Amino acid sequence: MDVSMTLWVLTILGLCALIAVDFFIGRKPHDVSVKEAGIWTVVWIVLAGLFGVGLLVFGDSQASGEFFAGFITEKSLSVDNLFVFILIMAKFSVPTHLQQRVLLFGVLIALVLRAIFIAAGAAVIANFAWVFYIFGAFLIYTAWKLVQEARSDEEDEEFEENRLLKSIEKRFGVADRYHGTKLFIQEHGKKIMTPLLVVMLAIGMTDVLFAMDSIPAIFGLTQDPYIVFTANAFALMGLRQLYFLIGGLLKKLVHLSYGLSVILGFIGVKLVLHALHENGVNVPEISIPVSLGVICGVLGITTVTSLVAAKKQTAAEEDERKSVGV
């Protein structure tokens, strides 16, 4: 898809405008209700759908299909991020009325850092076609690792700060309590960070780690930087509302890791086949309609089997409680 600099600028300005509207509507710290989160989740999904339709009308079916496949993949992978976000919120004891502010700025940090990753990835792919082999192998390895982690049945571990975050805390110092929405305060004549800023940085940095598999995954569906960026942007910008909407339901998605492993493994194979095709090897390539069908099908099956398994587990626990009571 041929994208002019004007279109790039208009797209970024449009996304900035949407983020500004989202910020000013929810600028007052408050506890986010399920209704509010549900409305905004639908709004972001509809906006993504309209953007995809716009690509179909003003671009072509290939670009539209790639966007929807990329958006759905990034959205599904971002749901897995929410597990870690919950651990981070618990680790820093973030007050519920401040969690929306944390997620908003954390996601913005992640979006900027992902844009840098995407630009670097596009440059590497444009000059070194063999990188598809590396991306493909990495995704297949990540898929296998997800399966191993899912089968281990280990409890969620406590979030541990990385070295970069710890060094930032040591350099600036951190207050011992939250001070509303302030990011810095003056203490003993020195400006120090509040825990709110630390959590925002933790959310943004953690998302970058998840981008290590999600960025190669979407490049396996499209090599168009414009589509890669917009799919990531729409997936990330609705993540805050999704956190409040399905935060309590995440534990019921017991098979999510298996579904994501299948998707990542599938895209990894697709990347390897594409690399072989580029090198003149006569192998079949997986089309975007097939990719979109596989992704949607796997997510649908995973959701249904997860809910069925969660329901059976709840019933078994209820029977156990009754038997103990007797």
XYZ file of C-alpha atoms in Angstrom:
326
model
C 0.000 0.000 0.000
C 1.489 3.345 -1.095
C 1.180 5.734 1.863
C 2.125 9.379 1.428
C 3.722 11.491 4.154
C 0.502 13.535 4.253
C -1.526 10.431 5.105
C 0.984 9.475 7.799
C 0.716 12.938 9.378
C -3.097 12.960 9.196
C -3.279 9.484 10.727
C -1.002 10.400 13.631
C -2.913 13.646 14.211
C -6.187 11.733 14.136
C -4.928 9.199 16.672
C -3.645 12.018 18.888
C -7.071 13.668 18.724
C -8.781 10.425 19.773
C -6.351 9.991 22.653
C -6.958 13.612 23.736
C -10.739 13.071 23.722
C -10.311 9.872 25.737
C -8.070 11.689 28.225
C -10.274 14.740 28.744
C -13.438 12.681 29.155
C -11.799 10.591 31.867
C -9.373 13.222 33.178
C -10.953 13.263 36.652
C -9.670 10.269 38.654
C -12.538 7.912 39.445
C -13.459 4.261 39.758
C -14.303 2.999 36.271
C -17.624 1.157 36.130
C -18.218 -1.897 33.956
C -20.755 0.145 31.959
C -18.258 2.924 31.209
C -15.541 0.421 30.305
C -17.974 -1.489 28.082
C -19.063 1.611 26.189
C -15.502 2.746 25.503
C -14.387 -0.759 24.553
C -17.131 -0.859 21.929
C -16.190 2.661 20.749
C -12.553 1.693 20.141
C -13.516 -1.533 18.373
C -15.981 0.343 16.152
C -13.337 2.964 15.330
C -10.904 0.191 14.394
C -13.607 -1.408 12.237
C -14.322 1.891 10.480
C -10.625 2.378 9.836
C -10.401 -1.098 8.309
C -13.424 -0.391 6.124
C -11.811 2.902 5.106
C -8.739 0.981 3.945
C -11.044 -1.216 1.859
C -12.840 1.750 0.275
C -9.869 4.037 -0.315
C -7.161 1.389 -0.550
C -7.726 -2.253 -1.453
C -8.994 -5.523 0.010
C -5.435 -6.717 0.677
C -4.657 -3.757 2.947
C -8.009 -4.059 4.734
C -7.582 -7.787 5.307
C -4.062 -7.318 6.622
C -5.253 -4.615 9.028
C -8.065 -6.730 10.462
C -5.800 -9.792 10.798
C -3.145 -7.659 12.495
C -5.613 -5.862 14.750
C -7.263 -9.082 15.955
C -3.883 -10.700 16.561
C -2.538 -7.701 18.491
C -5.783 -7.400 20.455
C -5.701 -11.043 21.472
C -2.036 -10.829 22.463
C -2.729 -7.649 24.456
C -5.318 -9.518 26.544
C -2.461 -11.670 27.808
C -0.720 -8.444 28.891
C -3.595 -7.702 31.249
C -2.563 -10.563 33.542
C 0.756 -8.800 34.158
C -0.925 -5.395 34.489
C -3.042 -6.810 37.322
C 0.136 -8.028 39.058
C 1.730 -4.587 38.655
C -1.317 -2.826 40.111
C -1.253 -5.201 43.081
C 2.518 -4.877 43.537
C 2.318 -1.077 43.872
C -1.088 -1.038 45.638
C -2.495 1.437 43.115
C -5.738 3.046 44.376
C -8.657 2.045 42.133
C -9.496 5.653 41.234
C -5.957 6.176 39.879
C -5.704 2.965 37.834
C -7.240 4.494 34.700
C -4.638 7.298 34.756
C -1.833 4.762 35.178
C -3.043 2.680 32.256
C -3.576 5.691 29.976
C -0.029 7.025 30.328
C 1.468 3.546 30.511
C -0.153 2.661 27.197
C 1.004 5.954 25.644
C 4.597 5.168 26.657
C 4.179 1.693 25.159
C 2.763 3.125 21.914
C 5.736 5.467 21.440
C 8.238 2.692 22.156
C 6.405 0.291 19.833
C 6.500 2.890 17.054
C 10.301 2.872 17.385
C 10.322 -0.946 17.285
C 8.106 -0.948 14.186
C 10.307 1.563 12.361
C 13.403 -0.487 13.183
C 11.690 -3.732 12.169
C 10.524 -2.284 8.853
C 14.034 -1.033 8.073
C 15.584 -4.422 8.854
C 13.005 -6.329 6.777
C 13.462 -3.964 3.819
C 17.216 -4.597 3.739
C 17.568 -8.150 5.044
C 14.944 -10.605 3.812
C 16.558 -13.444 5.793
C 15.264 -11.855 8.997
C 11.943 -13.605 8.267
C 13.645 -16.878 9.212
C 14.639 -15.386 12.577
C 11.165 -13.932 13.198
C 9.535 -17.219 12.250
C 11.824 -19.321 14.445
C 11.359 -16.912 17.351
C 7.557 -17.082 17.109
C 7.587 -20.884 16.960
C 9.858 -20.945 20.022
C 7.564 -18.471 21.828
C 4.550 -20.646 20.984
C 6.284 -23.709 22.465
C 7.252 -21.705 25.565
C 3.640 -20.557 26.065
C 2.447 -24.151 25.980
C 5.095 -25.181 28.523
C 4.082 -22.330 30.848
C 0.386 -23.180 30.491
C 1.031 -26.838 31.311
C 3.126 -26.018 34.366
C 0.000 -24.885 36.286
C 2.127 -22.536 38.367
C 0.506 -19.742 40.307
C 1.082 -16.182 39.090
C 4.335 -14.857 40.504
C 4.691 -11.410 42.028
C 5.800 -8.716 39.608
C 9.512 -7.947 39.838
C 10.903 -4.604 38.709
C 13.589 -4.758 36.016
C 17.047 -3.252 36.394
C 16.250 -0.157 34.338
C 13.244 0.703 36.485
C 15.210 0.096 39.680
C 18.025 2.360 38.450
C 15.530 5.136 37.655
C 14.020 4.820 41.130
C 17.482 4.970 42.698
C 18.459 7.993 40.599
C 15.395 10.128 41.368
C 14.057 8.624 44.576
C 10.462 7.590 45.206
C 7.906 8.993 47.644
C 6.467 6.618 50.232
C 2.851 7.272 49.230
C 0.656 8.458 46.366
C 0.013 12.204 45.967
C -3.093 12.226 43.785
C -2.190 12.528 40.109
C 1.177 14.188 40.764
C 4.178 12.540 39.116
C 6.857 14.474 41.054
C 6.885 16.152 44.455
C 9.366 18.240 46.433
C 10.714 16.493 49.529
C 13.512 17.966 51.665
C 14.340 20.349 48.835
C 14.705 17.556 46.279
C 12.340 16.596 43.458
C 11.440 12.914 43.669
C 9.058 10.616 41.802
C 5.727 9.499 43.146
C 4.698 5.823 43.011
C 2.229 6.818 40.272
C 5.037 7.618 37.829
C 6.865 4.399 38.732
C 3.778 2.320 37.923
C 3.298 4.144 34.602
C 6.890 3.369 33.642
C 6.452 -0.254 34.749
C 3.360 -0.652 32.541
C 5.086 0.909 29.519
C 8.307 -1.094 29.898
C 6.434 -4.348 30.456
C 4.413 -3.843 27.290
C 7.632 -3.415 25.317
C 8.681 -6.893 26.460
C 5.401 -8.251 25.085
C 6.115 -6.395 21.851
C 9.090 -8.709 21.344
C 6.659 -11.367 20.105
C 3.690 -9.273 18.950
C 5.714 -7.096 16.531
C 7.264 -10.085 14.686
C 3.793 -11.674 14.684
C 2.140 -8.786 12.867
C 5.068 -8.500 10.452
C 4.214 -12.092 9.605
C 0.809 -10.881 8.440
C 1.863 -7.697 6.670
C 5.123 -5.933 5.862
C 3.406 -2.562 5.460
C 4.671 -0.279 8.299
C 1.513 1.843 8.064
C -0.776 -1.131 8.714
C 1.545 -2.512 11.400
C 1.512 0.821 13.240
C -2.229 1.508 12.986
C -3.167 -2.058 13.997
C -0.930 -1.738 17.071
C -2.283 1.711 17.879
C -5.943 0.670 17.809
C -5.203 -2.513 19.776
C -3.299 -0.619 22.478
C -5.617 2.372 22.815
C -8.565 0.195 23.783
C -6.493 -1.787 26.274
C -7.249 0.500 29.221
C -11.010 0.026 28.947
C -10.579 -3.695 28.317
C -8.670 -3.957 31.603
C -11.664 -2.723 33.585
C -14.190 -4.643 31.481
C -12.751 -8.149 31.630
C -10.300 -7.870 34.530
C -12.492 -10.142 36.632
C -13.026 -12.566 33.757
C -9.353 -13.123 32.880
C -9.018 -16.082 35.226
C -11.819 -17.798 33.308
C -9.811 -17.704 30.069
C -7.862 -20.759 31.189
C -7.011 -21.847 27.644
C -5.907 -18.429 26.375
C -2.207 -19.330 26.419
C -2.885 -22.415 24.298
C -4.831 -20.340 21.767
C -2.116 -17.683 21.581
C 0.542 -20.382 21.155
C -1.352 -21.819 18.188
C -1.661 -18.359 16.616
C 2.016 -17.498 17.138
C 3.116 -20.905 15.877
C 0.888 -20.541 12.806
C 2.297 -17.094 11.995
C 5.816 -18.392 12.603
C 5.286 -21.120 9.998
C 3.774 -18.512 7.666
C 6.905 -16.368 8.019
C 9.232 -19.277 7.277
C 7.202 -20.225 4.185
C 7.293 -16.598 3.029
C 11.073 -16.482 3.505
C 11.522 -19.701 1.507
C 9.269 -18.324 -1.231
C 11.327 -15.120 -1.372
C 14.448 -17.251 -1.829
C 12.946 -18.996 -4.835
C 11.833 -22.210 -3.121
C 8.567 -23.521 -4.540
C 6.443 -23.660 -1.384
C 2.827 -22.585 -0.801
C 2.183 -19.230 0.866
C -0.632 -18.684 3.349
C -3.053 -15.980 2.209
C -4.504 -13.242 4.406
C -8.097 -14.655 4.252
C -6.777 -18.009 5.491
C -4.739 -16.276 8.213
C -7.746 -14.238 9.326
C -9.913 -17.364 9.412
C -7.393 -19.332 11.463
C -6.886 -16.488 13.962
C -10.616 -15.898 14.488
C -11.328 -19.629 14.624
C -8.647 -20.328 17.231
C -9.770 -17.405 19.412
C -13.402 -18.501 19.171
C -12.636 -22.116 20.090
C -10.290 -21.025 22.890
C -12.928 -18.737 24.408
C -15.650 -21.398 24.320
C -13.459 -24.173 25.774
C -12.139 -21.771 28.449
C -15.616 -20.801 29.609
C -16.749 -24.447 29.646
C -13.677 -25.486 31.652
C -14.118 -22.564 34.073
C -17.782 -23.474 34.580
C -16.897 -27.110 35.338
C -14.190 -25.997 37.765
C -16.615 -23.674 39.564
C -19.190 -26.466 39.823
C -16.567 -28.882 41.170
C -15.447 -26.348 43.803
C -19.054 -25.757 44.805
C -19.649 -29.519 45.206
C -16.487 -29.785 47.290
C -17.620 -26.968 49.582
C -21.007 -28.612 50.053
C -19.434 -31.965 50.871
C -17.113 -30.321 53.425
C -20.078 -28.478 54.905
C -21.967 -31.718 55.322
